[in-house]
């Protein structure tokens, strides 16, 4: 199985992680920033898609801890993290396993 990791600091419009082909995603780990701004990763959702237009959402309604794991258990090609409201999204890493 191939693992995918993407790191970022601040997003207003997140771009999806493209795994280059549809594959089974066991889980996705989202790591929050620890240097500052950890409250920005709040009330967000992880989105998984086969085609980049239809998304399945996994919601997280609170401020995220240092690490949040989403058990996905399905195939997908694209993964992204998006705020449910407005604001700037800050996180440290998105790891697809």
PDB file of C-alpha atoms in Angstrom:
ATOM      1  CA  UNK A   1       0.000   0.000   0.000  1.00  0.00           C
ATOM      2  CA  UNK A   2       1.240   3.458  -0.848  1.00  0.00           C
ATOM      3  CA  UNK A   3       1.070   6.163   1.809  1.00  0.00           C
ATOM      4  CA  UNK A   4       0.482   9.793   0.913  1.00  0.00           C
ATOM      5  CA  UNK A   5       1.425  12.809   3.006  1.00  0.00           C
ATOM      6  CA  UNK A   6       0.772  16.468   2.435  1.00  0.00           C
ATOM      7  CA  UNK A   7       1.884  19.338   4.651  1.00  0.00           C
ATOM      8  CA  UNK A   8       0.641  22.908   4.650  1.00  0.00           C
ATOM      9  CA  UNK A   9       0.361  25.959   6.834  1.00  0.00           C
ATOM     10  CA  UNK A  10      -2.577  28.188   5.852  1.00  0.00           C
ATOM     11  CA  UNK A  11      -5.313  27.633   3.263  1.00  0.00           C
ATOM     12  CA  UNK A  12      -8.326  29.667   2.358  1.00  0.00           C
ATOM     13  CA  UNK A  13      -9.301  27.314  -0.477  1.00  0.00           C
ATOM     14  CA  UNK A  14      -7.889  23.824   0.099  1.00  0.00           C
ATOM     15  CA  UNK A  15      -6.673  21.804  -2.829  1.00  0.00           C
ATOM     16  CA  UNK A  16      -7.211  18.049  -2.741  1.00  0.00           C
ATOM     17  CA  UNK A  17      -4.484  15.479  -2.337  1.00  0.00           C
ATOM     18  CA  UNK A  18      -4.485  13.457  -5.573  1.00  0.00           C
ATOM     19  CA  UNK A  19      -3.403   9.856  -5.014  1.00  0.00           C
ATOM     20  CA  UNK A  20      -2.991   9.481  -8.841  1.00  0.00           C
ATOM     21  CA  UNK A  21      -5.388   6.515  -8.943  1.00  0.00           C
ATOM     22  CA  UNK A  22      -8.288   5.127  -6.969  1.00  0.00           C
ATOM     23  CA  UNK A  23      -7.050   3.056  -4.033  1.00  0.00           C
ATOM     24  CA  UNK A  24      -8.282   1.693  -0.735  1.00  0.00           C
ATOM     25  CA  UNK A  25      -7.962   4.271   2.064  1.00  0.00           C
ATOM     26  CA  UNK A  26      -7.872   2.642   5.474  1.00  0.00           C
ATOM     27  CA  UNK A  27      -7.661   5.917   7.394  1.00  0.00           C
ATOM     28  CA  UNK A  28      -6.598   9.544   7.122  1.00  0.00           C
ATOM     29  CA  UNK A  29      -4.595  11.243   9.869  1.00  0.00           C
ATOM     30  CA  UNK A  30      -4.873  15.029  10.182  1.00  0.00           C
ATOM     31  CA  UNK A  31      -2.205  16.669  12.329  1.00  0.00           C
ATOM     32  CA  UNK A  32      -2.878  20.073  13.820  1.00  0.00           C
ATOM     33  CA  UNK A  33      -0.245  22.774  14.139  1.00  0.00           C
ATOM     34  CA  UNK A  34       1.532  22.994  17.481  1.00  0.00           C
ATOM     35  CA  UNK A  35       3.581  26.162  16.876  1.00  0.00           C
ATOM     36  CA  UNK A  36       0.561  28.505  16.627  1.00  0.00           C
ATOM     37  CA  UNK A  37      -2.983  28.826  15.312  1.00  0.00           C
ATOM     38  CA  UNK A  38      -4.173  25.386  16.465  1.00  0.00           C
ATOM     39  CA  UNK A  39      -7.655  26.837  17.051  1.00  0.00           C
ATOM     40  CA  UNK A  40      -8.060  27.346  13.276  1.00  0.00           C
ATOM     41  CA  UNK A  41      -8.505  23.613  12.747  1.00  0.00           C
ATOM     42  CA  UNK A  42     -12.013  23.764  14.168  1.00  0.00           C
ATOM     43  CA  UNK A  43     -15.394  22.579  12.879  1.00  0.00           C
ATOM     44  CA  UNK A  44     -14.003  20.976   9.736  1.00  0.00           C
ATOM     45  CA  UNK A  45     -14.529  17.963   7.556  1.00  0.00           C
ATOM     46  CA  UNK A  46     -12.372  15.452   5.776  1.00  0.00           C
ATOM     47  CA  UNK A  47     -13.643  14.844   2.237  1.00  0.00           C
ATOM     48  CA  UNK A  48     -12.924  11.744   0.120  1.00  0.00           C
ATOM     49  CA  UNK A  49     -13.797  11.353  -3.563  1.00  0.00           C
ATOM     50  CA  UNK A  50     -13.345   8.902  -6.434  1.00  0.00           C
ATOM     51  CA  UNK A  51     -13.832  11.526  -9.163  1.00  0.00           C
ATOM     52  CA  UNK A  52     -13.136  14.942  -7.592  1.00  0.00           C
ATOM     53  CA  UNK A  53     -16.744  16.107  -7.889  1.00  0.00           C
ATOM     54  CA  UNK A  54     -18.746  13.843  -5.562  1.00  0.00           C
ATOM     55  CA  UNK A  55     -17.423  13.835  -1.988  1.00  0.00           C
ATOM     56  CA  UNK A  56     -18.104  11.798   1.143  1.00  0.00           C
ATOM     57  CA  UNK A  57     -17.709  13.905   4.286  1.00  0.00           C
ATOM     58  CA  UNK A  58     -16.324  12.909   7.692  1.00  0.00           C
ATOM     59  CA  UNK A  59     -17.038  15.792  10.090  1.00  0.00           C
ATOM     60  CA  UNK A  60     -15.119  16.962  13.153  1.00  0.00           C
ATOM     61  CA  UNK A  61     -17.173  19.565  15.095  1.00  0.00           C
ATOM     62  CA  UNK A  62     -14.582  20.818  17.618  1.00  0.00           C
ATOM     63  CA  UNK A  63     -11.065  22.200  17.795  1.00  0.00           C
ATOM     64  CA  UNK A  64      -8.862  19.323  16.696  1.00  0.00           C
ATOM     65  CA  UNK A  65      -6.271  17.829  19.023  1.00  0.00           C
ATOM     66  CA  UNK A  66      -2.677  17.411  17.864  1.00  0.00           C
ATOM     67  CA  UNK A  67      -3.695  14.367  15.818  1.00  0.00           C
ATOM     68  CA  UNK A  68      -7.133  13.284  14.551  1.00  0.00           C
ATOM     69  CA  UNK A  69      -7.703   9.941  12.821  1.00  0.00           C
ATOM     70  CA  UNK A  70     -10.611   9.366  10.469  1.00  0.00           C
ATOM     71  CA  UNK A  71     -11.405   5.704   9.770  1.00  0.00           C
ATOM     72  CA  UNK A  72     -12.343   5.820   6.074  1.00  0.00           C
ATOM     73  CA  UNK A  73     -12.436   2.178   4.938  1.00  0.00           C
ATOM     74  CA  UNK A  74     -13.297   2.855   1.289  1.00  0.00           C
ATOM     75  CA  UNK A  75     -11.673   3.538  -2.049  1.00  0.00           C
ATOM     76  CA  UNK A  76     -10.903   7.042  -3.197  1.00  0.00           C
ATOM     77  CA  UNK A  77      -8.533   9.070  -5.319  1.00  0.00           C
ATOM     78  CA  UNK A  78      -8.871  12.560  -3.820  1.00  0.00           C
ATOM     79  CA  UNK A  79      -8.720  13.666  -0.184  1.00  0.00           C
ATOM     80  CA  UNK A  80      -9.099  17.177   1.224  1.00  0.00           C
ATOM     81  CA  UNK A  81      -9.773  18.991   4.488  1.00  0.00           C
ATOM     82  CA  UNK A  82     -12.224  21.888   4.512  1.00  0.00           C
ATOM     83  CA  UNK A  83     -13.712  24.176   7.150  1.00  0.00           C
ATOM     84  CA  UNK A  84     -17.476  23.982   7.616  1.00  0.00           C
ATOM     85  CA  UNK A  85     -17.612  27.781   7.922  1.00  0.00           C
ATOM     86  CA  UNK A  86     -15.467  30.655   6.790  1.00  0.00           C
ATOM     87  CA  UNK A  87     -11.957  31.487   7.934  1.00  0.00           C
ATOM     88  CA  UNK A  88      -8.408  30.346   7.359  1.00  0.00           C
ATOM     89  CA  UNK A  89      -7.639  26.657   7.674  1.00  0.00           C
ATOM     90  CA  UNK A  90      -4.305  25.901   9.338  1.00  0.00           C
ATOM     91  CA  UNK A  91      -2.910  22.422   9.824  1.00  0.00           C
ATOM     92  CA  UNK A  92       0.428  20.646   9.852  1.00  0.00           C
ATOM     93  CA  UNK A  93      -0.112  17.471   7.809  1.00  0.00           C
ATOM     94  CA  UNK A  94      -2.619  15.208   6.100  1.00  0.00           C
ATOM     95  CA  UNK A  95      -1.521  11.573   5.917  1.00  0.00           C
ATOM     96  CA  UNK A  96      -3.446   9.041   3.828  1.00  0.00           C
ATOM     97  CA  UNK A  97      -2.937   5.423   4.893  1.00  0.00           C
TER      98      UNK A  97
END
